[in-house]
Amino acid sequence: MKLAAIAYRRLFICLASVVAACLFGGATSASPTSIDVIDWTSAQVDLSFLNKPEQPAGKRGFVSAKGESLVFGDGSIARFWGANLTAATLFMSDTASVKLHAQRLSRLGFNLVRLHHHDSSWSRPNIFGPAGTAGSRKLDPAMVEKIDWWIKCLKDEGIYVWLDLHVGRELRRADGIVGFDEIAKGKDAVDLRGFNYVNDDIERAMKAFNEAYLGHVNAFTGVAYKDDAAIAAVLITNENDLTHHFGNALLPNQGVPKHSARYMAEASVFAKAHQLPEERVWRAWEAGPSKIFLNDLEQRFNARMIAHLRGFGVKVPIVTTSLWGWQMSSLPALTSGDMIDVHAYEEAGFLRRNPAAARTTVHTIASAQVPGMPLSVTEWNMGQFPDADRTVLPLYVAASASHQGWDALMHYAYAQKPLQSPAAASNWHAFNDPDRLAMLPAAALLYRQNHVREASITYLWTPNIAQLFSGGMPAPQAAALRIAAERGRLLTSLPKVEALPWVRAASAPAGSINIEALAADPVLSRRAGEVVSDTGELRRDWSAGVFKIDTPRTQAAGGNLAAHVVELSSVTIRMSGPHVSVAVQSLDGEPVARSSNILVSVASMSVPSKGSQLPFVGEPAGGDVEIRADTGLTATEQAGVRIKSEAGRCLIHFDGTAPIHWVRLRRPTLVSRQATNAGCSLALEAHCGVAPPRHSDGHDSAARLALRSDSGAINRHVWLDATLGAQ
């Protein structure tokens, strides 16, 4: 299969060149737009060294939630940079492609993969079998084995797995669910979301699935999913809340009398027990008392599901559902799990949003972190495609996550198509997308290695009951909350609600500051055009539309760079493209200014050539990146790039003739060997291990040696060929 994939790739690139000639009259090298083909079967950049200590995944013991962190069984902190694999990718990728892309995911810097849409009816085959399968009560053995193989291959690469239990399962007539006819309304299949909270038979069906799925023994590892420490967490039900999305499905006017009767009875009992107005408690579409009741109804279901999972041996963190859409009244019910989870999709123009007036996806995520609980983001992405801001979003999310101390982030998605071919262009898979893939490794590196310092200031939002459940947050306070999310670390401390005694009460960190203290902040009073983190490392200039990261090991900028020269501590960026992101990063743990091993990542806007058709058409980046560092940095030749190293600086020139995504700079590794009559001694300068490049014949290249004589001794300087692989 590997040879077939290589042949397919070469044919695809050849055809892309023909398309380029047709589109641009054969003058692609001089055109302002160029065909941008990325190899979907391999990765030029190699961050797999980050995962080597974890191979196989699970060796440190089961992941657990401890305070606001995730920890492994050995007590070490777990920090996950992940991606989603969904639908057809899970069930229609052949075995060789699965192994190949597990390796590629590791090279790209991922250490967590969420297996998603395994049960969704719109994707066939799914976990229940091929199209035409009558019911959803039984798992298809052949499809489960597909999941087994993904878990095995990911585990071998040191990549952990997040398992969703329910995503898009439709109940079918053949399932024999009590009350099916009234919710199906004549159809043969129906979405269970919302109804699971008041239908005991649906709940039993979900529990039966959970036992069968998590109790299954992997055919390749010999370990049941529930007993495998490579499984990092499980999610009970995806995007399925009563408080904001599905409560209305149970109302008396929805034509589901049995389900509505149960709902109304629960509302009546709750209202009487807590002296709340019964005529308002059941009105799911209204703010106020109904949101308190809906949180409780949702939490009781979650508590039963969690008890069942723990009862048959699930050891890892359990997440209930996700906060999706900025509706803070949904937050209390989410605290019944072990971790708060958020879905966040950014919209165009976020770099230019003044936080005093409008929010970004980072503000949404940050406001969901509560004291004493970890936070995950199982889905983040742009909400539209294509978009000029896509290039910088990975940097913005990863840097903010490090600054805020979030625990697990998963891009949506790496792929949702079979991986034997490059498929088509889509917002929902990054594996063939040069715009997105170019900057994801840079984001992984800065997040996983803590290149961005965690905030030194913690801001606390302490909403009262009216603000939380009625949406009564004053505009100045809302603005202060958004500013706090970029200035320091933000936590939301939930109020005590007598009707919800199960809400977690965690003490705020010592020294935390109420967001009211930001009332005089220059950003809030609109006297500033940028917001700067408390550490000084992150800076979003919304007046210019530029985001900057300036740390010892990562120096980066993205956005409207054409109109601005970006000056960072050791790097100057002068780029001509209006939608460009550039990251300069140390790979050897040293500050950029002293590093002997530097990765330069470049992402520029690219769009499908027509509709969703490949290849992508990109804006080749033009301009200069200057690194003020010790001299001697070199790189292998690349079309469109010239490198000059002199007098304490390295100048990288992009001539704009071809899309460039990564440039690897290396300082020659010195091997000093002195031969004397008495014998020989060898001194080797220690360096971050790098796999020698593989030439087309498959053999490791030999080091190039330059010998010079010096007073009878032989000093041998060895230049290792610069590849994009590290370690």
XYZ file of C-alpha atoms in Angstrom:
727
model
C 0.000 0.000 0.000
C 2.828 2.413 0.845
C 4.249 2.172 -2.684
C 0.785 2.705 -4.107
C 0.311 5.789 -1.951
C 3.644 7.210 -3.099
C 2.701 6.610 -6.721
C -0.689 8.228 -6.120
C 1.001 11.210 -4.482
C 3.410 11.725 -7.362
C 0.577 11.486 -9.876
C -1.439 14.010 -7.857
C 1.447 16.489 -7.712
C 2.039 16.039 -11.441
C -1.628 16.729 -12.183
C -1.520 19.744 -9.874
C 1.299 21.175 -11.969
C -0.809 20.744 -15.086
C -3.715 22.513 -13.384
C -1.378 25.336 -12.399
C -0.254 25.752 -15.984
C -3.875 25.931 -17.123
C -4.924 28.373 -14.416
C -1.948 30.696 -14.596
C -0.756 30.328 -18.134
C 2.303 28.315 -17.161
C 3.815 31.226 -15.238
C 3.106 29.950 -11.755
C 6.490 30.880 -10.336
C 5.899 34.545 -11.065
C 2.196 34.647 -10.263
C 0.885 36.208 -7.055
C -1.000 32.938 -6.475
C 0.441 29.468 -6.822
C -0.691 25.888 -6.588
C 0.033 24.726 -3.050
C 0.261 20.948 -2.746
C 1.114 19.416 0.589
C 2.115 15.769 0.916
C -0.833 14.186 2.731
C 1.070 10.955 3.487
C 4.097 12.320 5.318
C 5.260 15.359 7.270
C 8.250 17.494 6.379
C 8.444 18.702 9.947
C 9.121 16.063 12.596
C 8.159 16.672 16.230
C 7.812 12.988 17.068
C 10.642 13.352 19.589
C 8.002 14.902 21.879
C 6.178 11.548 21.994
C 9.123 9.196 22.261
C 9.186 9.235 26.101
C 5.499 8.254 26.075
C 5.731 5.203 23.813
C 3.571 3.278 24.171
C 0.889 5.660 25.360
C -0.319 4.696 28.816
C 3.064 3.781 30.248
C 2.746 6.511 32.920
C -0.527 5.078 34.229
C -4.126 6.219 33.960
C -4.938 9.886 33.445
C -6.918 11.485 36.266
C -8.195 14.923 37.192
C -6.413 16.526 40.121
C -7.502 20.041 40.948
C -7.222 22.136 37.814
C -4.785 19.747 36.114
C -4.727 16.383 34.402
C -2.092 14.032 35.782
C -0.755 10.619 34.849
C -0.679 7.722 37.273
C 2.965 8.452 38.097
C 2.054 11.980 39.219
C 3.469 13.835 36.213
C 1.367 16.530 34.536
C -0.578 15.496 31.417
C -0.804 18.169 28.730
C -2.550 17.241 25.493
C -2.427 18.785 22.028
C -4.875 16.847 19.926
C -6.987 16.446 16.826
C -10.247 14.794 15.852
C -10.520 11.741 13.608
C -14.073 11.316 12.469
C -16.598 9.257 10.521
C -15.205 7.648 7.339
C -11.633 8.195 8.485
C -12.272 5.689 11.267
C -13.970 2.975 9.248
C -12.846 3.336 5.620
C -9.113 3.996 5.933
C -7.137 0.828 5.189
C -4.739 -0.651 7.738
C -1.591 0.687 6.092
C -3.020 4.219 5.914
C -3.988 4.097 9.581
C -0.447 3.187 10.607
C 1.031 5.793 8.264
C -1.157 8.603 9.576
C -0.644 7.627 13.205
C 3.056 8.185 12.536
C 2.312 11.426 10.695
C 0.167 12.720 13.557
C 3.093 12.135 15.897
C 5.472 13.961 13.563
C 3.076 16.900 13.468
C 3.212 17.157 17.261
C -0.101 15.611 18.360
C -0.250 13.466 21.493
C -4.026 13.035 21.706
C -6.655 11.960 19.174
C -10.398 12.088 19.695
C -12.362 9.363 17.879
C -15.557 11.157 16.909
C -18.724 10.484 14.883
C -18.210 6.766 15.343
C -21.965 6.272 15.764
C -23.385 9.032 13.578
C -26.074 7.936 11.167
C -24.959 10.291 8.396
C -21.717 8.326 8.125
C -21.889 4.730 6.909
C -20.369 2.397 7.745
C -20.330 3.330 11.395
C -19.902 1.403 14.634
C -23.228 -0.373 14.015
C -22.320 -1.568 10.535
C -22.839 -0.632 6.884
C -25.749 1.265 5.369
C -28.975 -0.664 5.722
C -28.221 -1.972 9.212
C -31.598 -2.285 10.906
C -30.867 -1.235 14.474
C -28.399 0.435 16.824
C -28.418 -2.114 19.638
C -25.403 -4.153 18.489
C -21.852 -3.164 17.624
C -20.554 -4.491 14.324
C -17.448 -6.643 15.062
C -15.670 -5.617 11.848
C -16.200 -1.921 12.585
C -15.068 -2.270 16.197
C -11.903 -3.907 14.915
C -11.287 -0.747 12.863
C -11.348 1.255 16.094
C -9.059 -1.357 17.678
C -6.459 -0.809 14.973
C -6.570 2.970 15.279
C -6.061 2.712 19.043
C -3.192 0.243 18.604
C -1.378 2.385 16.022
C -1.865 5.626 17.938
C -0.778 4.002 21.188
C 2.433 2.732 19.557
C 3.276 6.321 18.583
C 2.780 7.646 22.126
C -0.574 9.223 21.209
C -3.434 8.993 23.711
C -7.079 8.476 22.706
C -10.235 10.322 23.746
C -13.372 8.190 23.305
C -16.816 9.669 22.751
C -19.658 7.385 23.813
C -22.596 9.092 22.114
C -22.368 11.570 19.242
C -24.911 11.162 16.452
C -26.563 7.825 17.138
C -30.083 7.667 15.821
C -32.546 5.363 17.483
C -34.194 3.068 14.958
C -37.564 1.389 14.900
C -35.876 -2.006 15.186
C -34.379 -0.972 18.537
C -37.773 -1.294 20.196
C -37.356 1.825 22.345
C -40.342 2.647 24.549
C -41.965 5.852 23.271
C -40.191 5.645 19.916
C -43.278 6.277 17.782
C -44.130 9.632 19.311
C -40.643 11.087 18.928
C -40.049 9.542 15.473
C -43.327 10.925 14.071
C -43.547 8.305 11.350
C -39.843 8.130 10.549
C -37.712 5.007 10.923
C -34.935 6.779 12.822
C -34.703 9.705 15.236
C -32.072 11.769 17.063
C -32.116 10.881 20.762
C -30.742 14.187 22.055
C -32.886 15.812 24.700
C -35.195 12.808 25.045
C -32.528 10.788 26.864
C -33.055 12.995 29.932
C -36.670 11.864 30.445
C -36.822 8.437 28.769
C -35.520 5.600 30.936
C -35.409 3.173 28.022
C -33.147 5.477 25.997
C -30.915 5.805 29.061
C -30.740 2.007 29.347
C -29.829 1.752 25.648
C -27.014 4.264 26.124
C -25.693 2.375 29.146
C -25.782 -0.903 27.212
C -23.750 0.691 24.410
C -21.225 2.057 26.901
C -20.694 -1.374 28.448
C -20.312 -3.078 25.073
C -17.957 -0.410 23.705
C -15.725 0.197 26.706
C -15.817 -3.437 27.810
C -14.651 -4.637 24.386
C -11.186 -6.244 24.401
C -8.977 -4.733 21.706
C -8.039 -7.428 19.176
C -4.533 -5.987 18.775
C -3.598 -4.938 22.322
C -5.512 -7.593 24.264
C -6.784 -4.916 26.648
C -10.372 -3.720 27.121
C -10.825 -0.022 26.394
C -11.880 0.609 30.002
C -8.640 -0.999 31.210
C -6.291 0.691 28.747
C -4.293 3.599 30.194
C -3.841 4.914 26.638
C -7.475 6.062 26.810
C -7.226 9.570 28.251
C -10.909 10.414 28.812
C -14.463 9.558 27.788
C -17.376 11.830 26.861
C -20.909 10.704 27.735
C -22.842 12.626 25.076
C -21.732 15.158 22.490
C -23.402 18.588 22.246
C -26.474 17.420 24.116
C -27.624 19.879 26.775
C -31.093 20.798 28.006
C -30.136 24.231 29.264
C -29.588 25.871 25.879
C -30.316 23.532 22.969
C -32.711 20.627 23.580
C -34.938 21.590 26.489
C -37.557 22.958 24.096
C -37.966 19.497 22.497
C -39.783 18.350 25.643
C -42.396 21.119 25.833
C -46.129 20.347 25.704
C -46.515 21.874 22.227
C -43.947 19.545 20.623
C -46.292 16.605 19.971
C -44.470 14.187 22.299
C -47.087 13.754 25.059
C -45.445 10.933 27.041
C -42.092 12.704 27.148
C -43.725 16.072 27.876
C -45.717 14.561 30.724
C -42.524 13.266 32.353
C -40.847 16.634 31.803
C -43.732 18.622 33.264
C -43.967 16.291 36.258
C -40.240 16.725 36.972
C -40.606 20.502 36.686
C -43.549 20.560 39.081
C -41.773 18.481 41.711
C -38.625 20.642 41.430
C -40.561 23.913 41.693
C -42.429 22.805 44.817
C -39.311 21.401 46.470
C -37.402 24.679 46.053
C -40.204 27.264 46.313
C -39.793 28.371 42.724
C -42.674 29.644 40.547
C -44.097 26.527 38.890
C -45.490 28.490 35.943
C -41.958 29.606 35.023
C -39.848 26.556 35.867
C -41.046 24.482 32.880
C -40.642 27.306 30.288
C -37.360 26.078 28.799
C -37.029 28.953 26.343
C -36.951 31.562 29.097
C -34.067 32.653 31.270
C -34.360 32.474 35.032
C -35.898 29.621 37.083
C -36.197 27.289 34.073
C -32.417 27.273 33.658
C -31.977 26.220 37.277
C -34.401 23.330 36.780
C -32.860 22.251 33.460
C -29.398 22.151 35.049
C -30.726 19.867 37.758
C -32.535 17.557 35.328
C -29.400 17.294 33.224
C -27.171 16.705 36.251
C -29.318 13.850 37.563
C -28.959 12.009 34.258
C -25.198 12.673 34.277
C -24.853 11.361 37.835
C -26.561 8.100 36.902
C -24.409 7.669 33.797
C -21.197 8.391 35.709
C -22.116 5.940 38.473
C -22.761 3.264 35.838
C -19.428 3.899 34.103
C -17.484 3.829 37.366
C -19.404 0.747 38.417
C -18.101 -1.360 35.555
C -14.534 -0.141 35.807
C -13.956 3.103 33.890
C -10.948 4.774 35.518
C -10.221 7.888 33.438
C -11.865 11.338 33.598
C -15.513 11.365 32.508
C -16.882 14.434 30.738
C -20.661 14.905 30.542
C -21.227 17.100 27.488
C -19.787 20.359 26.149
C -20.380 24.078 26.437
C -21.188 25.083 22.864
C -22.453 28.548 22.261
C -21.702 31.223 24.858
C -24.483 30.414 27.303
C -23.060 30.502 30.803
C -26.290 29.176 32.347
C -25.220 25.773 30.944
C -22.050 25.706 33.045
C -23.322 24.340 36.413
C -24.443 20.965 34.988
C -21.040 20.483 33.360
C -19.385 20.493 36.782
C -20.909 17.073 37.532
C -18.172 15.523 35.386
C -14.446 15.439 36.029
C -13.561 18.140 33.522
C -15.256 21.086 31.795
C -15.297 20.756 28.016
C -15.859 23.505 25.439
C -16.474 23.671 21.695
C -15.289 26.915 20.137
C -15.504 28.082 16.534
C -14.023 31.430 15.602
C -15.447 33.819 13.026
C -13.760 36.077 10.489
C -12.077 39.239 11.707
C -11.289 38.084 15.245
C -7.836 39.685 15.227
C -9.421 43.113 14.806
C -11.994 42.765 17.582
C -11.658 45.210 20.445
C -12.283 43.131 23.599
C -14.095 46.103 25.101
C -16.755 45.634 22.438
C -16.736 42.041 21.131
C -15.511 38.582 22.096
C -13.199 36.083 20.467
C -13.241 32.312 20.863
C -10.490 32.584 23.509
C -12.811 34.685 25.667
C -15.521 32.029 25.314
C -13.214 29.201 26.344
C -11.609 31.110 29.202
C -14.936 32.005 30.804
C -15.758 28.271 31.140
C -12.859 27.422 33.463
C -13.986 26.991 37.059
C -11.753 26.692 40.128
C -10.731 23.151 40.968
C -11.467 21.525 37.587
C -9.375 20.907 34.442
C -10.549 22.311 31.123
C -10.564 20.652 27.707
C -11.515 21.921 24.261
C -12.555 18.932 22.162
C -13.345 21.118 19.155
C -11.793 24.362 17.961
C -11.539 25.780 14.464
C -12.716 28.626 12.269
C -16.451 28.501 11.705
C -16.123 29.307 8.009
C -13.884 28.238 5.176
C -11.849 29.625 3.602
C -10.911 32.653 5.686
C -7.924 34.977 5.862
C -7.528 34.621 9.649
C -7.131 30.822 9.546
C -3.336 30.996 9.390
C -2.931 32.620 12.798
C -5.690 30.831 14.730
C -3.516 27.837 15.814
C -0.961 30.225 17.332
C -3.651 32.304 19.036
C -5.354 29.245 20.540
C -2.159 27.449 21.620
C -0.532 30.538 23.116
C -3.717 31.479 24.979
C -4.088 27.894 26.239
C -0.565 27.964 27.662
C -1.136 31.360 29.223
C -4.453 30.238 30.762
C -3.249 26.777 31.823
C -5.814 24.742 29.850
C -5.227 21.011 29.794
C -6.288 19.458 26.461
C -7.072 20.965 23.052
C -8.294 19.122 19.960
C -8.459 20.693 16.517
C -11.568 19.845 14.527
C -10.530 17.951 12.541
C -7.499 16.160 11.146
C -9.650 14.099 8.783
C -13.131 12.765 8.141
C -12.478 11.010 4.820
C -10.655 7.749 4.014
C -6.921 8.407 4.121
C -5.896 6.432 1.019
C -6.262 9.576 -1.112
C -6.028 13.351 -0.640
C -9.856 13.632 -0.785
C -11.236 17.156 -1.215
C -10.773 20.511 0.484
C -12.858 21.065 3.596
C -12.929 23.033 6.814
C -13.384 19.710 8.595
C -10.065 18.103 7.763
C -6.597 19.583 7.946
C -4.547 16.634 6.694
C -4.410 17.982 3.108
C -4.727 21.707 3.909
C -1.469 23.715 3.608
C -3.025 26.824 5.172
C -3.897 25.008 8.400
C -1.250 22.286 8.523
C 1.644 24.718 8.182
C 1.136 26.284 11.612
C -0.278 23.370 13.644
C 3.195 21.929 14.458
C 4.380 25.340 15.667
C 1.324 25.569 17.907
C 1.969 22.049 19.219
C 5.577 22.840 20.065
C 4.896 26.047 21.975
C 1.979 24.503 23.894
C 3.496 21.137 24.772
C 6.889 22.566 25.762
C 5.422 25.511 27.685
C 7.143 28.130 25.557
C 4.469 30.599 26.742
C 4.463 31.197 30.487
C 1.290 30.704 32.492
C -0.306 33.939 33.684
C 0.944 35.404 36.940
C -2.375 37.163 37.615
C -5.676 35.302 38.072
C -8.886 37.216 37.469
C -12.111 35.941 39.000
C -15.629 36.364 37.686
C -18.161 35.717 40.457
C -21.603 35.976 38.856
C -24.622 36.140 41.103
C -27.630 33.900 40.491
C -29.392 36.483 38.326
C -26.338 37.015 36.141
C -25.728 33.295 35.705
C -29.268 32.165 34.956
C -30.889 35.306 33.577
C -28.079 36.673 31.409
C -28.088 39.966 33.275
C -24.376 40.741 33.044
C -23.813 44.513 32.647
C -21.924 45.533 29.501
C -18.892 46.965 31.373
C -18.558 43.727 33.359
C -18.806 41.648 30.171
C -16.063 43.773 28.630
C -13.894 43.347 31.735
C -14.346 39.578 31.498
C -13.125 39.576 27.882
C -10.115 41.711 28.731
C -9.267 39.485 31.699
C -9.180 36.462 29.366
C -6.270 37.979 27.441
C -4.621 39.997 30.194
C -4.271 37.190 32.768
C -5.858 33.904 33.723
C -9.643 33.877 34.023
C -11.725 31.686 36.338
C -15.490 31.656 36.822
C -16.567 30.994 40.411
C -20.141 29.689 40.409
C -22.479 31.048 43.086
C -24.063 28.878 45.733
C -27.547 27.882 44.563
C -29.739 26.243 47.203
C -31.713 24.372 44.560
C -28.490 22.938 43.119
C -26.568 21.595 46.132
C -24.396 19.431 43.881
C -22.652 22.432 42.248
C -18.956 22.199 43.052
C -17.827 24.796 45.542
C -14.108 25.384 45.071
C -12.072 28.082 46.717
C -10.686 30.769 44.488
C -6.882 30.808 44.224
C -5.144 32.998 46.765
C -4.431 36.443 45.400
C -7.021 36.282 42.611
C -8.474 39.607 41.502
C -12.131 40.300 40.764
C -12.677 41.396 37.174
C -14.252 44.588 38.527
C -10.674 45.747 39.089
C -10.348 46.152 35.317
C -12.896 48.955 35.243
C -10.132 51.521 34.702
C -8.104 49.391 32.306
C -6.964 51.363 29.221
C -8.526 48.730 26.976
C -11.904 48.963 28.708
C -11.845 52.753 28.520
C -10.852 52.428 24.837
C -7.633 54.357 25.302
C -5.577 51.491 23.884
C -5.414 49.730 20.542
C -4.015 46.455 21.824
C -4.251 44.033 24.707
C -1.055 42.662 26.257
C -0.762 39.648 28.563
C 0.435 40.140 32.123
C 3.670 38.336 31.214
C 4.282 40.650 28.251
C 4.709 37.627 25.966
C 1.404 37.877 24.083
C 0.135 40.943 22.287
C -2.986 41.285 20.121
C -3.016 44.592 18.266
C -6.615 44.803 17.046
C -6.096 48.210 15.470
C -3.516 46.645 13.129
C -4.946 43.127 12.987
C -1.714 41.488 14.215
C -1.058 38.897 16.927
C 2.459 38.540 18.390
C 4.208 35.994 20.578
C 7.563 36.962 22.068
C 9.116 34.341 24.351
C 12.673 33.034 24.607
C 11.868 29.878 22.582
C 8.985 30.987 20.320
C 8.826 34.305 18.505
C 5.939 34.623 16.089
C 3.458 36.951 14.469
C 0.410 36.554 12.278
C -2.310 38.536 10.583
C -1.957 41.658 8.470
C 1.844 41.600 8.309
C 2.068 43.372 4.937
C 1.638 46.795 6.503
C 3.857 46.216 9.525
C 7.430 45.367 10.438
C 7.242 43.148 13.513
C 10.107 43.569 15.960
C 10.508 40.778 18.525
C 13.298 40.083 21.007
C 15.505 38.140 18.598
C 13.485 38.193 15.394
C 12.345 40.814 12.889
C 9.569 39.875 10.451
C 9.049 41.819 7.215
C 6.483 40.023 5.047
C 4.548 41.288 2.062
C 1.473 39.070 2.307
C -1.667 40.424 3.980
C -2.613 37.027 5.463
C 0.619 35.515 6.722
C 1.816 33.915 9.956
C 5.464 33.268 10.804
C 6.863 31.383 13.803
C 10.554 31.066 14.709
C 11.157 28.391 17.345
C 13.992 26.698 19.135
C 14.039 22.907 18.932
C 16.911 22.292 21.324
C 15.582 23.974 24.469
C 17.820 27.022 24.108
C 16.525 30.552 23.523
C 16.179 31.383 19.838
C 19.186 33.708 20.050
C 21.441 30.816 21.142
C 19.724 27.883 19.485
C 21.576 25.555 17.124
C 18.344 23.991 15.909
C 15.579 26.317 14.710
C 12.276 25.676 12.974
C 10.736 28.484 10.941
C 7.070 27.914 10.072
C 5.242 30.008 7.488
C 1.516 29.903 6.730
C -0.223 31.996 4.105
C -3.820 31.995 3.011
C -4.818 29.243 0.589
C -8.165 28.375 -0.956
C -9.442 25.427 -2.997
C -8.828 25.894 -6.700
C -12.575 25.549 -7.391
C -15.320 24.865 -4.895
C -13.930 22.080 -2.726
C -11.574 20.751 -5.374
C -7.883 20.210 -4.865
C -5.255 21.473 -5.290
C -5.239 24.526 -3.053
C -4.227 27.874 -4.487
C -2.035 29.810 -2.075
C -0.503 33.234 -1.579
C 3.247 32.580 -1.631
C 4.871 34.416 1.243
C 7.357 37.091 0.238
C 9.672 39.053 2.507
C 12.386 38.584 5.095
C 12.772 37.011 8.518
C 15.847 38.155 10.406
C 17.080 36.121 13.373
C 19.583 37.823 15.639
C 21.579 34.829 16.751
C 25.060 33.372 16.826
C 26.352 33.004 13.294
C 26.653 29.767 11.363
C 23.010 28.763 10.901
C 22.515 26.926 7.626
C 19.744 25.052 5.823
C 19.305 22.785 2.853
C 18.320 24.472 -0.384
C 14.652 25.146 -1.025
C 13.036 26.780 -3.997
C 11.901 30.279 -3.123
C 14.213 30.668 -0.096
C 17.646 32.250 0.267
C 19.565 32.235 3.541
C 22.455 34.453 4.532
C 24.223 34.139 7.865
C 26.650 36.849 8.955
C 27.693 39.140 11.795
C 25.388 37.831 14.478
C 22.298 37.463 12.327
C 20.652 35.022 9.965
C 18.540 36.503 7.184
C 15.918 34.319 5.498
C 14.561 35.774 2.271
C 11.338 34.451 0.754
C 11.151 35.549 -2.870
C 7.423 34.882 -3.222
C 7.776 32.502 -6.151
C 6.621 29.343 -4.368
C 4.658 28.420 -1.249
C 7.029 27.735 1.659
C 5.795 26.151 4.886
C 8.875 25.163 6.878
C 12.558 26.068 6.923
C 14.931 24.226 9.222
C 18.066 26.016 10.371
C 20.949 24.111 11.913
C 24.295 25.108 13.241
C 27.061 22.667 12.267
C 27.610 20.088 14.974
C 31.242 20.198 15.944
C 33.177 16.990 16.320
C 36.711 17.746 17.428
C 39.130 14.944 17.010
C 42.746 15.351 17.895
C 45.133 12.685 16.764
C 48.425 12.392 18.557
C 51.207 9.828 18.582
C 50.002 8.611 21.972
C 46.460 7.970 20.749
C 43.234 9.680 19.855
C 40.573 11.387 21.860
C 37.123 12.250 20.644
C 34.977 15.061 21.983
C 31.437 15.296 20.738
C 29.312 18.324 21.337
C 26.001 17.053 22.750
C 23.007 17.971 20.699
C 19.327 17.160 20.338
C 19.352 13.930 18.313
C 18.364 14.218 14.701
C 17.602 11.346 12.387
C 19.817 11.555 9.324
C 17.952 12.480 6.165
C 16.808 9.687 3.888
C 17.722 10.005 0.259
C 15.615 8.666 -2.583
C 17.461 5.358 -2.460
C 16.350 4.940 1.162
C 19.857 5.031 2.647
C 20.931 7.350 5.434
C 23.075 10.178 4.161
C 26.624 10.343 5.372
C 27.736 13.419 7.228
C 29.641 15.902 5.100
C 33.125 16.344 6.508
C 35.399 19.322 6.166
C 38.957 18.755 7.343
C 41.538 21.372 8.074
C 45.007 21.196 9.539
C 45.818 23.157 12.657
C 49.292 22.845 14.212
C 49.566 19.156 13.591
C 46.102 18.352 14.974
C 43.105 17.396 12.901
C 39.890 19.262 13.717
C 37.003 17.579 12.014
C 33.890 19.740 11.558
C 30.793 17.754 10.727
C 27.808 19.375 9.087
C 24.731 17.180 9.384
C 22.382 17.685 6.449
C 19.538 19.893 7.613
C 16.227 18.124 7.442
C 12.950 19.232 8.946
C 12.999 16.313 11.374
C 14.023 16.828 14.952
C 15.231 13.927 17.039
